[in-house]
Amino acid sequence: MSIAHSSFYNMLKVPEHQVAGHLAIDGKLGPLVDDSGRFYKPLQGDGRGNKELAFYESFSSDTRVPDHIRKYFPVCYGSQLLEASNGSGLLHHLVLQDIVSSHRNPSIMDVKIGSRTWYPEASDNYIQKCLEKDRRTTTVSLGFRIAGLQLYEGKESGYWRPGRKEVQSFTVYNVRSILRRFVSSNSSIGNENSDCSFAPSIYGGSAGILEQLLELKAWFEDQTIYHFHSCSLLILFDKESVSKGSASVPEIKLIDFAHVVEGKGVIDHNFLGGLCSLIKFVSEVLSDSKESSIKDCVESEKPGICTDNGNCQ
Amino acid sequence: MSIAHSSFYNMLKVPEHQVAGHLAIDGKLGPLVDDSGRFYKPLQGDGRGNKELAFYESFSSDTRVPDHIRKYFPVCYGSQLLEASNGSGLLHHLVLQDIVSSHRNPSIMDVKIGSRTWYPEASDNYIQKCLEKDRRTTTVSLGFRIAGLQLYEGKESGYWRPGRKEVQSFTVYNVRSILRRFVSSNSSIGNENSDCSFAPSIYGGSAGILEQLLELKAWFEDQTIYHFHSCSLLILFDKESVSKGSASVPEIKLIDFAHVVEGKGVIDHNFLGGLCSLIKFVSEVLSDSKESSIKDCVESEKPGICTDNGNCQ
């Protein structure tokens, strides 16, 4: 742990692309970022911060975690004393890789995985509070809920960033629409008309979101080290790069580990079930998009054939 | 639906091998069986019976269910008016295939799958009641709980059949031990010493329990027709046949469909997560048993090799 120098403070700023959690604005406590690609998350005083730090310490030294899985977690650089964003003075911050910094105009979805966000060891009050929210959102019905998102819609319209209340009221129908809209070129003209034209390159392909989710799934079918309660999958990609045809790899990262507990020889069936549900939704968007491009090819009477990524040739 | 003749009543009897649920003894209401391989389950008056009948009707005519999955469900022959076992007079009974009738001395496990037995549409009272029991048993921690079992221990000792209270107090440790003891030849001499000698032929092999569970899992990753709340997997085999080397195929059947609801386009992530947890436990018993037979082969200095089913050659 190190204490930052005062000259360093000037470099810290409020993250531009934070889609869920507490924001460091209006004198509130929240995470900060710098220009070197680091993300500073204040360690909450109720023990959650220390639990998350303990998780990162345990995880980073655990040789049972294979490298192809480790890449789905942000790199952790320990903790640091920094001026808190709410002006309350020096506070310990977790120093993490700023996942978003490598993306120019990222479209981001924060998907909280699991059909329950509580864990057996928690207090009755905590369980009832979580259960109430899990039932109110899609957590119980879908096995996951969207906790926040931003969708880049182009230079003129900027980002679509629904407010917290709107996000919390998402139904199963809304979630399905958003998963389509997330990979559509015409996202601003309404859910019903989403063209899903980016689905083959973002959800599909050997480096796409679906393959990454399946790689994670295979690990979750086997690993009994950790149970990831109330943890999120951050799904992000740069729509502009994709539009321009440049090779932008969509990314998945797991975040928020304040409620991770030991697996004690049992798989994380709660996370795994939710992950499989998300996989099914993503697969459906992908196969729908392929079907509709085949239909388009046929309807336009082009002599070409439809390629694997859904384009006409 | 038909009304049984009085001569028929004499043939009905209390099932010999029922390991969970209400028993038709001491003037209580419970299921009955006949000698022709049929199982008569009284339709409970609170709507659950009709819900189960409705499920069987919907399921049996649903062409989306593939044949290789249909074999995991008991055949349903409709409903019939019969004298209830509690002497209350004529009562509608669901007429099902008696799964156990084809086994001579069956070892049976009733495993209730899912990390919750309640469903979003249920009343708050019902949810709290289920939740309390789910937390008290291994349902929340493991994603499944053993709801009942009988273990055939040989001609002299007969069956080990733990009482309802004992079953309800099973811990994760107990469940792991029972899954070993279930496939051991020396089950009566204590959990610690279970030899798991039947694991390769019961859990393993191309027609074994593990392969059957994996076949079910593949369906649950995809099917969005039904959500099977509070439903059980019945796992059964005939230990004596296995001991004698005869080809006895271990069986899996899903039972108890009073709380099945429509999937509405979402996979049953609750059932799937629990199923994957059970699969992990069964796989571990199987791979432990293979390892220990390799060790035995080495220790006995036999010149032979260990075969796939864990035997020395």
XYZ file of C-alpha atoms in Angstrom:
626
model
C 0.000 0.000 0.000
C 1.343 3.452 -0.854
C 0.214 7.027 -0.230
C -0.206 9.077 -3.375
C 1.627 12.389 -3.737
C -0.412 15.568 -3.939
C 0.682 16.255 -7.536
C -0.880 12.899 -8.378
C -4.314 13.932 -7.106
C -4.735 16.391 -9.967
C -4.659 13.559 -12.429
C -7.622 11.778 -10.868
C -11.053 12.262 -12.357
C -14.561 10.870 -12.317
C -14.871 7.901 -14.731
C -16.604 8.917 -17.927
C -18.170 5.530 -18.626
C -19.370 4.211 -15.277
C -22.781 2.609 -15.819
C -23.641 1.270 -12.330
C -22.709 1.788 -8.680
C -22.068 5.019 -6.763
C -20.838 7.947 -8.856
C -18.185 10.335 -7.552
C -20.274 13.411 -8.307
C -22.133 16.056 -6.247
C -19.813 15.529 -3.288
C -20.485 11.816 -3.140
C -18.052 8.973 -2.621
C -17.247 7.026 -5.761
C -14.425 5.606 -7.842
C -11.858 7.688 -9.723
C -9.627 7.005 -12.709
C -6.311 8.376 -13.934
C -4.811 8.730 -17.407
C -2.555 5.712 -17.033
C -5.405 3.169 -17.133
C -6.016 2.683 -13.425
C -9.336 2.654 -11.588
C -9.467 3.672 -7.911
C -12.380 2.189 -5.993
C -12.920 3.527 -2.442
C -12.871 0.774 0.175
C -16.284 0.965 1.811
C -16.186 1.155 5.587
C -18.695 -1.614 6.300
C -16.213 -4.382 5.568
C -17.252 -4.835 1.957
C -14.180 -3.014 0.664
C -11.834 -5.142 2.708
C -13.664 -8.271 1.566
C -13.161 -7.249 -2.059
C -9.472 -6.500 -1.450
C -9.113 -9.899 0.282
C -10.741 -11.557 -2.719
C -8.306 -9.928 -5.170
C -5.346 -10.916 -2.985
C -6.535 -14.523 -2.726
C -7.475 -14.729 -6.405
C -4.254 -13.262 -7.782
C -2.122 -15.798 -5.930
C -4.381 -18.809 -6.512
C -2.589 -21.143 -8.898
C -5.765 -23.188 -9.421
C -7.185 -20.380 -11.583
C -6.104 -21.024 -15.182
C -4.710 -18.182 -17.305
C -7.511 -18.351 -19.856
C -9.921 -17.539 -16.998
C -7.734 -14.946 -15.287
C -8.084 -12.683 -18.329
C -11.778 -12.191 -17.444
C -10.829 -10.407 -14.210
C -9.418 -6.884 -13.895
C -5.784 -6.729 -12.829
C -5.456 -5.550 -9.205
C -2.529 -3.341 -8.113
C -3.249 -3.472 -4.375
C -4.583 -0.547 -2.372
C -3.621 3.092 -2.036
C -4.483 6.020 0.299
C -6.111 8.780 -1.738
C -8.213 11.884 -1.185
C -11.778 10.581 -1.313
C -14.055 12.088 -3.950
C -16.496 13.328 -1.281
C -13.863 15.506 0.358
C -13.782 13.432 3.541
C -9.992 13.192 3.437
C -7.607 10.307 2.887
C -9.258 6.959 2.266
C -8.018 3.529 1.189
C -8.798 2.782 -2.445
C -8.546 -0.482 -4.324
C -6.322 0.073 -7.372
C -7.614 -1.808 -10.392
C -7.096 -1.934 -14.131
C -9.446 0.606 -15.768
C -11.164 -1.798 -18.151
C -12.872 0.906 -20.156
C -9.783 3.046 -20.856
C -8.768 1.083 -23.937
C -12.119 1.732 -25.629
C -12.887 4.974 -27.442
C -16.694 5.093 -27.465
C -17.617 1.995 -25.521
C -21.066 0.453 -25.445
C -21.260 -1.185 -22.015
C -23.651 -3.514 -20.242
C -23.333 -4.352 -16.528
C -25.116 -7.680 -16.020
C -25.457 -8.894 -12.429
C -25.399 -12.692 -12.610
C -27.331 -15.161 -10.434
C -30.941 -15.777 -9.458
C -30.105 -14.627 -5.931
C -27.705 -11.916 -4.824
C -27.639 -13.035 -1.171
C -25.698 -15.889 0.383
C -26.549 -18.324 3.172
C -24.027 -16.810 5.617
C -25.641 -13.336 5.440
C -27.975 -11.870 8.083
C -31.748 -12.354 7.820
C -32.215 -8.627 7.221
C -29.706 -8.566 4.391
C -31.281 -11.662 2.823
C -34.797 -10.189 2.943
C -33.566 -6.902 1.450
C -31.795 -8.686 -1.415
C -34.681 -11.105 -1.962
C -37.124 -8.238 -2.284
C -34.968 -6.606 -4.978
C -34.240 -9.934 -6.680
C -37.995 -10.545 -7.013
C -38.711 -6.975 -8.140
C -36.081 -7.132 -10.908
C -35.412 -9.948 -13.415
C -32.890 -11.617 -11.068
C -35.267 -14.376 -9.901
C -37.065 -14.898 -13.202
C -34.085 -14.649 -15.573
C -31.154 -15.588 -13.361
C -29.578 -12.199 -14.127
C -30.459 -8.517 -14.269
C -29.064 -5.580 -16.170
C -27.632 -3.271 -13.501
C -26.618 -0.475 -15.852
C -25.771 0.262 -19.451
C -24.682 2.822 -21.984
C -25.101 2.488 -25.702
C -23.081 4.544 -28.125
C -25.417 5.751 -30.836
C -23.091 7.779 -33.004
C -21.344 11.152 -33.032
C -24.527 13.188 -33.047
C -26.737 11.360 -30.578
C -23.917 10.289 -28.246
C -24.847 7.722 -25.605
C -28.166 6.228 -24.554
C -27.833 5.862 -20.805
C -31.100 4.926 -19.070
C -31.459 6.192 -15.489
C -31.208 3.962 -12.426
C -34.978 3.790 -11.928
C -35.563 2.821 -15.539
C -32.871 0.123 -15.359
C -34.326 -1.298 -12.153
C -37.734 -1.618 -13.765
C -36.503 -3.635 -16.769
C -38.724 -6.646 -17.471
C -37.740 -9.879 -19.238
C -39.122 -8.310 -22.419
C -36.937 -5.203 -21.956
C -33.821 -7.291 -21.329
C -34.375 -9.222 -24.534
C -34.853 -5.980 -26.476
C -31.724 -4.415 -24.972
C -29.600 -7.438 -25.867
C -30.736 -6.879 -29.475
C -30.396 -3.104 -29.370
C -26.880 -3.452 -27.904
C -25.643 -4.896 -31.214
C -27.786 -2.874 -33.622
C -26.715 -0.070 -35.916
C -30.110 1.599 -35.655
C -30.463 1.465 -31.875
C -32.018 4.902 -31.494
C -35.070 4.230 -33.621
C -36.753 1.858 -31.180
C -36.488 -1.636 -29.838
C -38.828 -3.311 -32.254
C -36.773 -2.364 -35.276
C -33.329 -3.310 -33.981
C -31.430 -4.713 -36.969
C -28.874 -6.662 -34.876
C -26.388 -6.009 -37.658
C -23.409 -6.179 -35.281
C -24.547 -9.460 -33.679
C -22.383 -11.688 -35.910
C -19.206 -9.711 -35.176
C -19.892 -8.899 -31.502
C -21.853 -11.875 -30.126
C -20.620 -14.363 -32.745
C -17.240 -15.465 -34.039
C -14.383 -17.258 -32.318
C -13.455 -14.209 -30.196
C -17.029 -13.008 -29.714
C -19.099 -12.602 -26.565
C -20.817 -15.992 -26.899
C -17.528 -17.908 -27.108
C -16.205 -15.982 -24.112
C -19.358 -16.746 -22.110
C -19.022 -20.435 -23.013
C -15.397 -20.447 -21.874
C -16.473 -18.974 -18.534
C -19.338 -21.495 -18.315
C -16.936 -24.436 -18.689
C -14.919 -23.093 -15.762
C -18.009 -22.537 -13.613
C -19.127 -26.137 -14.228
C -15.960 -27.258 -12.547
C -14.566 -24.648 -10.154
C -15.476 -25.005 -6.478
C -13.110 -22.342 -5.123
C -15.358 -19.261 -5.081
C -19.046 -18.382 -5.035
C -19.550 -15.031 -6.753
C -22.619 -13.442 -5.180
C -23.887 -10.144 -6.516
C -21.044 -10.038 -9.014
C -21.401 -8.497 -12.484
C -20.293 -9.312 -15.996
C -19.252 -6.162 -17.808
C -19.742 -6.584 -21.544
C -18.180 -3.901 -23.688
C -17.242 -3.092 -27.242
C -16.496 -0.134 -29.447
C -19.304 0.266 -31.969
C -17.456 2.821 -34.081
C -14.503 0.487 -34.652
C -16.872 -2.289 -35.649
C -18.742 0.009 -38.044
C -15.463 0.955 -39.661
C -14.558 -2.688 -39.992
C -11.510 -2.499 -37.733
C -10.683 -5.484 -35.601
C -12.182 -4.492 -32.251
C -12.507 -7.450 -29.919
C -15.550 -7.320 -27.656
C -14.601 -7.779 -24.015
C -16.034 -9.441 -20.944
C -14.832 -8.740 -17.419
C -16.148 -9.890 -14.071
C -16.356 -7.108 -11.490
C -17.595 -6.424 -7.930
C -16.320 -9.031 -5.508
C -17.474 -7.672 -2.150
C -19.770 -10.685 -1.642
C -17.587 -13.539 -2.827
C -17.440 -16.454 -0.377
C -15.495 -19.714 -0.375
C -16.940 -22.465 -2.553
C -16.037 -25.229 -0.079
C -16.040 -27.936 -2.724
C -19.403 -26.985 -4.264
C -19.760 -25.337 -7.695
C -21.308 -21.849 -7.907
C -24.611 -23.222 -9.245
C -26.278 -19.836 -8.699
C -23.836 -18.004 -10.979
C -23.700 -20.900 -13.453
C -27.489 -21.086 -13.833
C -27.728 -17.346 -14.525
C -24.794 -17.487 -16.915
C -26.508 -20.281 -18.898
C -29.661 -18.179 -19.066
C -27.692 -15.201 -20.450
C -25.958 -17.529 -22.932
C -29.346 -18.729 -24.191
C -30.523 -15.115 -24.717
C -27.327 -14.103 -26.528
C -27.476 -17.265 -28.724
C -31.022 -16.429 -29.704
C -30.139 -12.881 -30.791
C -27.265 -14.326 -32.793
C -29.289 -17.030 -34.528
C -32.164 -14.597 -35.216
C -29.704 -12.191 -36.822
C -28.319 -14.966 -39.019
C -31.801 -16.038 -40.061
C -32.839 -12.492 -40.907
C -29.728 -11.927 -43.035
C -30.435 -15.110 -44.943
C -33.963 -13.791 -45.458
C -32.572 -10.432 -46.609
C -30.249 -12.166 -49.075
C -33.147 -14.182 -50.457
C -35.497 -11.183 -50.606
C -32.981 -8.926 -52.315
C -32.544 -11.685 -54.896
C -28.819 -11.296 -54.748
C -27.063 -14.137 -56.457
C -24.645 -14.340 -53.510
C -24.665 -16.580 -50.481
C -24.869 -15.724 -46.804
C -21.623 -16.123 -44.931
C -21.210 -17.422 -41.419
C -21.122 -13.921 -39.999
C -24.506 -13.169 -41.522
C -23.350 -10.991 -44.389
C -24.354 -11.409 -48.014
C -21.581 -12.162 -50.456
C -61.093 -41.005 -16.602
C -62.647 -44.257 -15.427
C -64.047 -45.598 -12.162
C -62.344 -48.735 -10.908
C -64.457 -51.831 -10.156
C -64.618 -53.083 -6.595
C -62.769 -56.308 -7.439
C -59.909 -54.092 -8.573
C -59.547 -52.426 -5.163
C -58.228 -55.637 -3.614
C -55.239 -55.494 -5.856
C -54.166 -52.065 -4.645
C -51.520 -51.854 -1.976
C -49.175 -49.443 -0.271
C -45.938 -49.039 -2.295
C -43.112 -51.005 -0.758
C -40.333 -48.693 -1.891
C -41.654 -45.148 -1.439
C -38.827 -43.043 -0.012
C -40.424 -39.569 0.203
C -43.851 -37.916 0.313
C -46.992 -38.946 2.198
C -47.329 -42.663 2.933
C -50.684 -44.442 2.706
C -50.375 -45.934 6.187
C -52.116 -45.414 9.569
C -55.270 -44.164 7.880
C -53.430 -41.463 5.969
C -53.843 -40.419 2.363
C -51.057 -41.613 0.077
C -50.334 -43.299 -3.230
C -51.132 -46.934 -4.014
C -49.750 -49.408 -6.535
C -51.121 -52.514 -8.257
C -49.430 -55.622 -9.600
C -49.564 -54.488 -13.202
C -46.948 -51.749 -12.747
C -49.196 -48.750 -12.134
C -48.856 -46.120 -9.439
C -51.984 -44.263 -8.208
C -51.295 -40.832 -6.753
C -54.240 -39.134 -5.004
C -55.034 -35.722 -6.502
C -54.609 -33.305 -3.625
C -57.535 -30.984 -3.092
C -55.595 -27.715 -2.924
C -55.115 -27.555 -6.670
C -51.708 -29.179 -6.677
C -53.105 -32.480 -7.945
C -54.904 -30.822 -10.823
C -51.780 -28.845 -11.632
C -49.769 -32.059 -11.828
C -52.424 -33.709 -14.011
C -52.439 -30.637 -16.264
C -48.659 -30.852 -16.546
C -48.766 -34.507 -17.602
C -51.481 -33.742 -20.174
C -49.516 -30.809 -21.616
C -46.209 -32.691 -21.527
C -47.453 -35.896 -23.152
C -48.838 -34.041 -26.162
C -45.951 -31.556 -26.522
C -44.081 -32.434 -29.694
C -41.201 -30.125 -28.737
C -40.063 -32.674 -26.130
C -37.667 -35.095 -27.831
C -38.019 -38.853 -27.277
C -34.610 -39.208 -25.654
C -35.867 -36.814 -22.938
C -39.367 -38.255 -22.650
C -37.886 -41.486 -21.303
C -36.876 -39.631 -18.119
C -40.539 -39.030 -17.235
C -43.007 -41.631 -15.939
C -45.721 -42.603 -18.402
C -49.092 -41.110 -17.390
C -52.333 -43.027 -17.977
C -54.719 -40.212 -17.051
C -56.769 -40.121 -13.864
C -59.101 -42.590 -12.148
C -61.639 -42.519 -9.295
C -60.486 -44.864 -6.536
C -61.168 -45.510 -2.858
C -58.699 -43.257 -1.069
C -56.227 -44.945 1.259
C -57.501 -42.898 4.236
C -61.006 -44.328 3.910
C -62.505 -40.976 2.913
C -64.262 -42.536 -0.086
C -63.819 -42.129 -3.811
C -61.082 -39.762 -4.855
C -59.436 -38.868 -8.167
C -55.999 -40.442 -8.555
C -53.337 -39.739 -11.133
C -52.440 -43.047 -12.818
C -48.716 -43.295 -13.499
C -46.146 -45.859 -14.448
C -44.810 -47.509 -11.255
C -41.136 -46.827 -11.874
C -39.923 -49.083 -9.083
C -41.893 -52.199 -10.068
C -39.261 -53.432 -12.516
C -36.573 -53.488 -9.829
C -36.219 -56.367 -7.371
C -34.318 -54.799 -4.456
C -33.952 -51.203 -5.554
C -31.600 -48.722 -3.982
C -33.362 -45.387 -4.458
C -32.475 -41.746 -3.973
C -35.043 -38.934 -4.273
C -33.089 -35.755 -5.045
C -35.064 -32.509 -5.111
C -33.329 -30.285 -7.662
C -32.908 -26.503 -7.555
C -31.527 -23.919 -5.144
C -35.077 -22.692 -4.553
C -38.291 -24.700 -4.413
C -40.565 -21.639 -4.710
C -41.475 -19.682 -7.812
C -42.084 -15.982 -8.416
C -45.840 -16.417 -8.982
C -46.378 -18.003 -5.531
C -47.785 -16.181 -2.494
C -45.475 -14.433 -0.033
C -46.400 -16.947 2.687
C -45.578 -19.905 0.480
C -42.274 -18.326 -0.573
C -41.218 -17.651 3.030
C -42.136 -21.211 4.065
C -40.136 -22.730 1.193
C -37.228 -20.332 1.685
C -36.969 -21.278 5.344
C -36.769 -24.979 4.459
C -34.431 -24.337 1.505
C -32.011 -22.550 3.862
C -32.343 -25.210 6.575
C -31.544 -28.060 4.150
C -28.821 -28.217 1.494
C -31.135 -26.733 -1.172
C -29.596 -23.231 -1.054
C -25.994 -24.286 -0.484
C -25.852 -27.277 -2.867
C -28.600 -26.502 -5.370
C -30.294 -29.782 -4.430
C -31.315 -31.795 -1.395
C -31.861 -35.475 -0.754
C -35.575 -35.779 0.047
C -35.529 -39.476 0.812
C -33.597 -42.670 0.187
C -33.350 -46.381 0.709
C -30.218 -48.418 0.314
C -30.329 -52.155 -0.150
C -27.642 -53.660 2.025
C -28.079 -57.361 1.346
C -30.412 -60.221 2.221
C -29.673 -60.142 5.925
C -29.596 -56.443 6.702
C -32.297 -55.474 4.220
C -32.659 -51.727 3.583
C -31.132 -48.671 5.218
C -33.928 -46.145 5.227
C -33.161 -43.017 7.261
C -36.196 -41.328 8.828
C -37.657 -38.058 7.565
C -36.031 -35.984 10.332
C -32.621 -37.492 9.663
C -32.971 -36.856 5.913
C -34.014 -33.252 6.505
C -30.934 -32.633 8.621
C -28.451 -33.865 5.989
C -25.508 -31.499 5.570
C -23.295 -31.065 2.491
C -20.902 -33.524 4.139
C -23.700 -36.094 4.600
C -24.847 -35.723 0.996
C -21.341 -36.372 -0.288
C -21.049 -39.460 1.945
C -24.431 -40.795 0.843
C -23.551 -40.418 -2.832
C -20.522 -42.629 -2.098
C -22.394 -45.058 0.120
C -25.126 -45.383 -2.526
C -22.672 -47.194 -4.827
C -20.645 -49.100 -2.243
C -20.676 -52.813 -1.510
C -19.854 -52.226 2.155
C -22.443 -49.535 2.831
C -23.404 -50.749 6.306
C -19.968 -50.384 7.838
C -19.913 -46.591 7.871
C -19.544 -43.666 5.539
C -15.831 -43.180 5.875
C -15.026 -46.628 4.557
C -17.364 -46.686 1.555
C -15.490 -48.564 -1.169
C -17.532 -47.091 -4.078
C -16.998 -50.387 -5.864
C -20.222 -50.019 -7.884
C -19.433 -46.434 -8.959
C -17.912 -47.427 -12.333
C -20.936 -49.550 -13.305
C -23.684 -47.357 -11.770
C -22.429 -43.762 -12.075
C -20.026 -44.469 -14.981
C -20.326 -46.075 -18.392
C -22.283 -45.072 -21.452
C -25.652 -45.987 -19.866
C -24.700 -44.877 -16.361
C -26.173 -42.178 -14.132
C -23.586 -39.546 -15.117
C -24.288 -39.912 -18.848
C -28.025 -39.724 -18.189
C -27.584 -36.575 -16.067
C -25.497 -35.024 -18.852
C -28.195 -35.842 -21.406
C -30.758 -34.098 -19.197
C -28.395 -31.146 -18.692
C -28.066 -30.608 -22.452
C -31.849 -30.393 -22.690
C -32.121 -27.996 -19.748
C -29.545 -25.679 -21.343
C -31.916 -25.251 -24.225
C -35.540 -25.915 -23.240
C -37.646 -22.895 -22.302
C -41.014 -24.680 -22.142
C -41.222 -25.604 -18.442
C -39.757 -24.529 -15.112
C -39.665 -27.524 -12.780
C -39.957 -26.164 -9.250
C -39.729 -28.543 -6.308
C -39.364 -31.474 -8.700
C -37.266 -34.553 -7.891
C -34.862 -36.803 -9.711
C -35.397 -40.390 -8.659
C -32.177 -42.353 -9.070
C -32.521 -46.107 -8.746
C -30.695 -49.338 -9.405
C -30.689 -52.939 -8.289
C -27.560 -53.613 -6.292
C -28.019 -57.376 -6.262
C -28.113 -57.581 -10.061
C -24.963 -55.485 -10.247
C -23.214 -57.679 -7.665
C -24.074 -60.741 -9.717
C -22.739 -59.067 -12.828
C -26.060 -59.033 -14.660
C -26.796 -56.155 -16.948
C -28.946 -53.935 -14.754
C -29.257 -50.421 -16.121
C -29.444 -47.706 -13.467
C -32.432 -45.459 -13.992
C -33.282 -41.788 -13.616
C -36.829 -40.444 -13.581
C -38.155 -36.981 -12.918
C -41.167 -36.936 -10.605
C -43.489 -34.495 -8.765
C -44.817 -31.827 -11.097
C -47.320 -29.996 -8.906
C -45.232 -26.794 -9.105
C -44.229 -26.738 -12.761
C -44.874 -23.392 -14.444
C -44.473 -22.190 -18.027
C -40.929 -21.277 -19.033
C -42.042 -18.339 -21.194
C -38.909 -18.385 -23.310
C -36.456 -18.527 -20.378
C -34.422 -21.641 -19.482
C -34.983 -23.273 -16.081
C -31.713 -21.885 -14.681
C -32.720 -22.904 -11.171
C -33.065 -26.586 -12.091
C -30.046 -26.457 -14.417
C -27.737 -24.966 -11.756
C -28.725 -27.647 -9.226
C -28.373 -30.391 -11.819
C -24.823 -29.208 -12.629
C -23.990 -29.255 -8.916
C -25.239 -32.865 -8.622
C -23.274 -33.781 -11.763
C -20.100 -32.397 -10.191
C -20.656 -34.485 -7.018
C -21.367 -37.676 -8.989
C -18.308 -37.082 -11.233
C -16.123 -36.707 -8.168
C -17.289 -40.004 -6.647
C -16.635 -41.659 -10.007
C -13.150 -40.235 -10.491
C -12.214 -40.963 -6.842
C -13.305 -44.565 -7.323
C -11.184 -44.881 -10.477
C -8.165 -43.403 -8.715
C -8.531 -45.734 -5.754
C -8.779 -48.799 -8.016
C -5.630 -47.763 -9.834
C -3.999 -47.430 -6.416
C -5.288 -50.881 -5.416
C -3.908 -52.404 -8.631
C -0.516 -50.823 -7.989
C -0.477 -51.782 -4.317
C -1.450 -55.390 -4.982
C 1.434 -55.527 -7.466
C -0.776 -57.243 -9.978
C 0.804 -57.328 -13.391
C -2.539 -56.343 -14.957
C -3.816 -52.963 -15.964
C -6.792 -51.017 -14.698
C -9.719 -50.939 -17.088
C -11.982 -48.007 -17.759
C -14.580 -49.252 -15.319
C -12.030 -49.248 -12.527
C -11.435 -52.993 -12.335
C -8.046 -54.684 -12.372
C -7.352 -57.023 -15.253
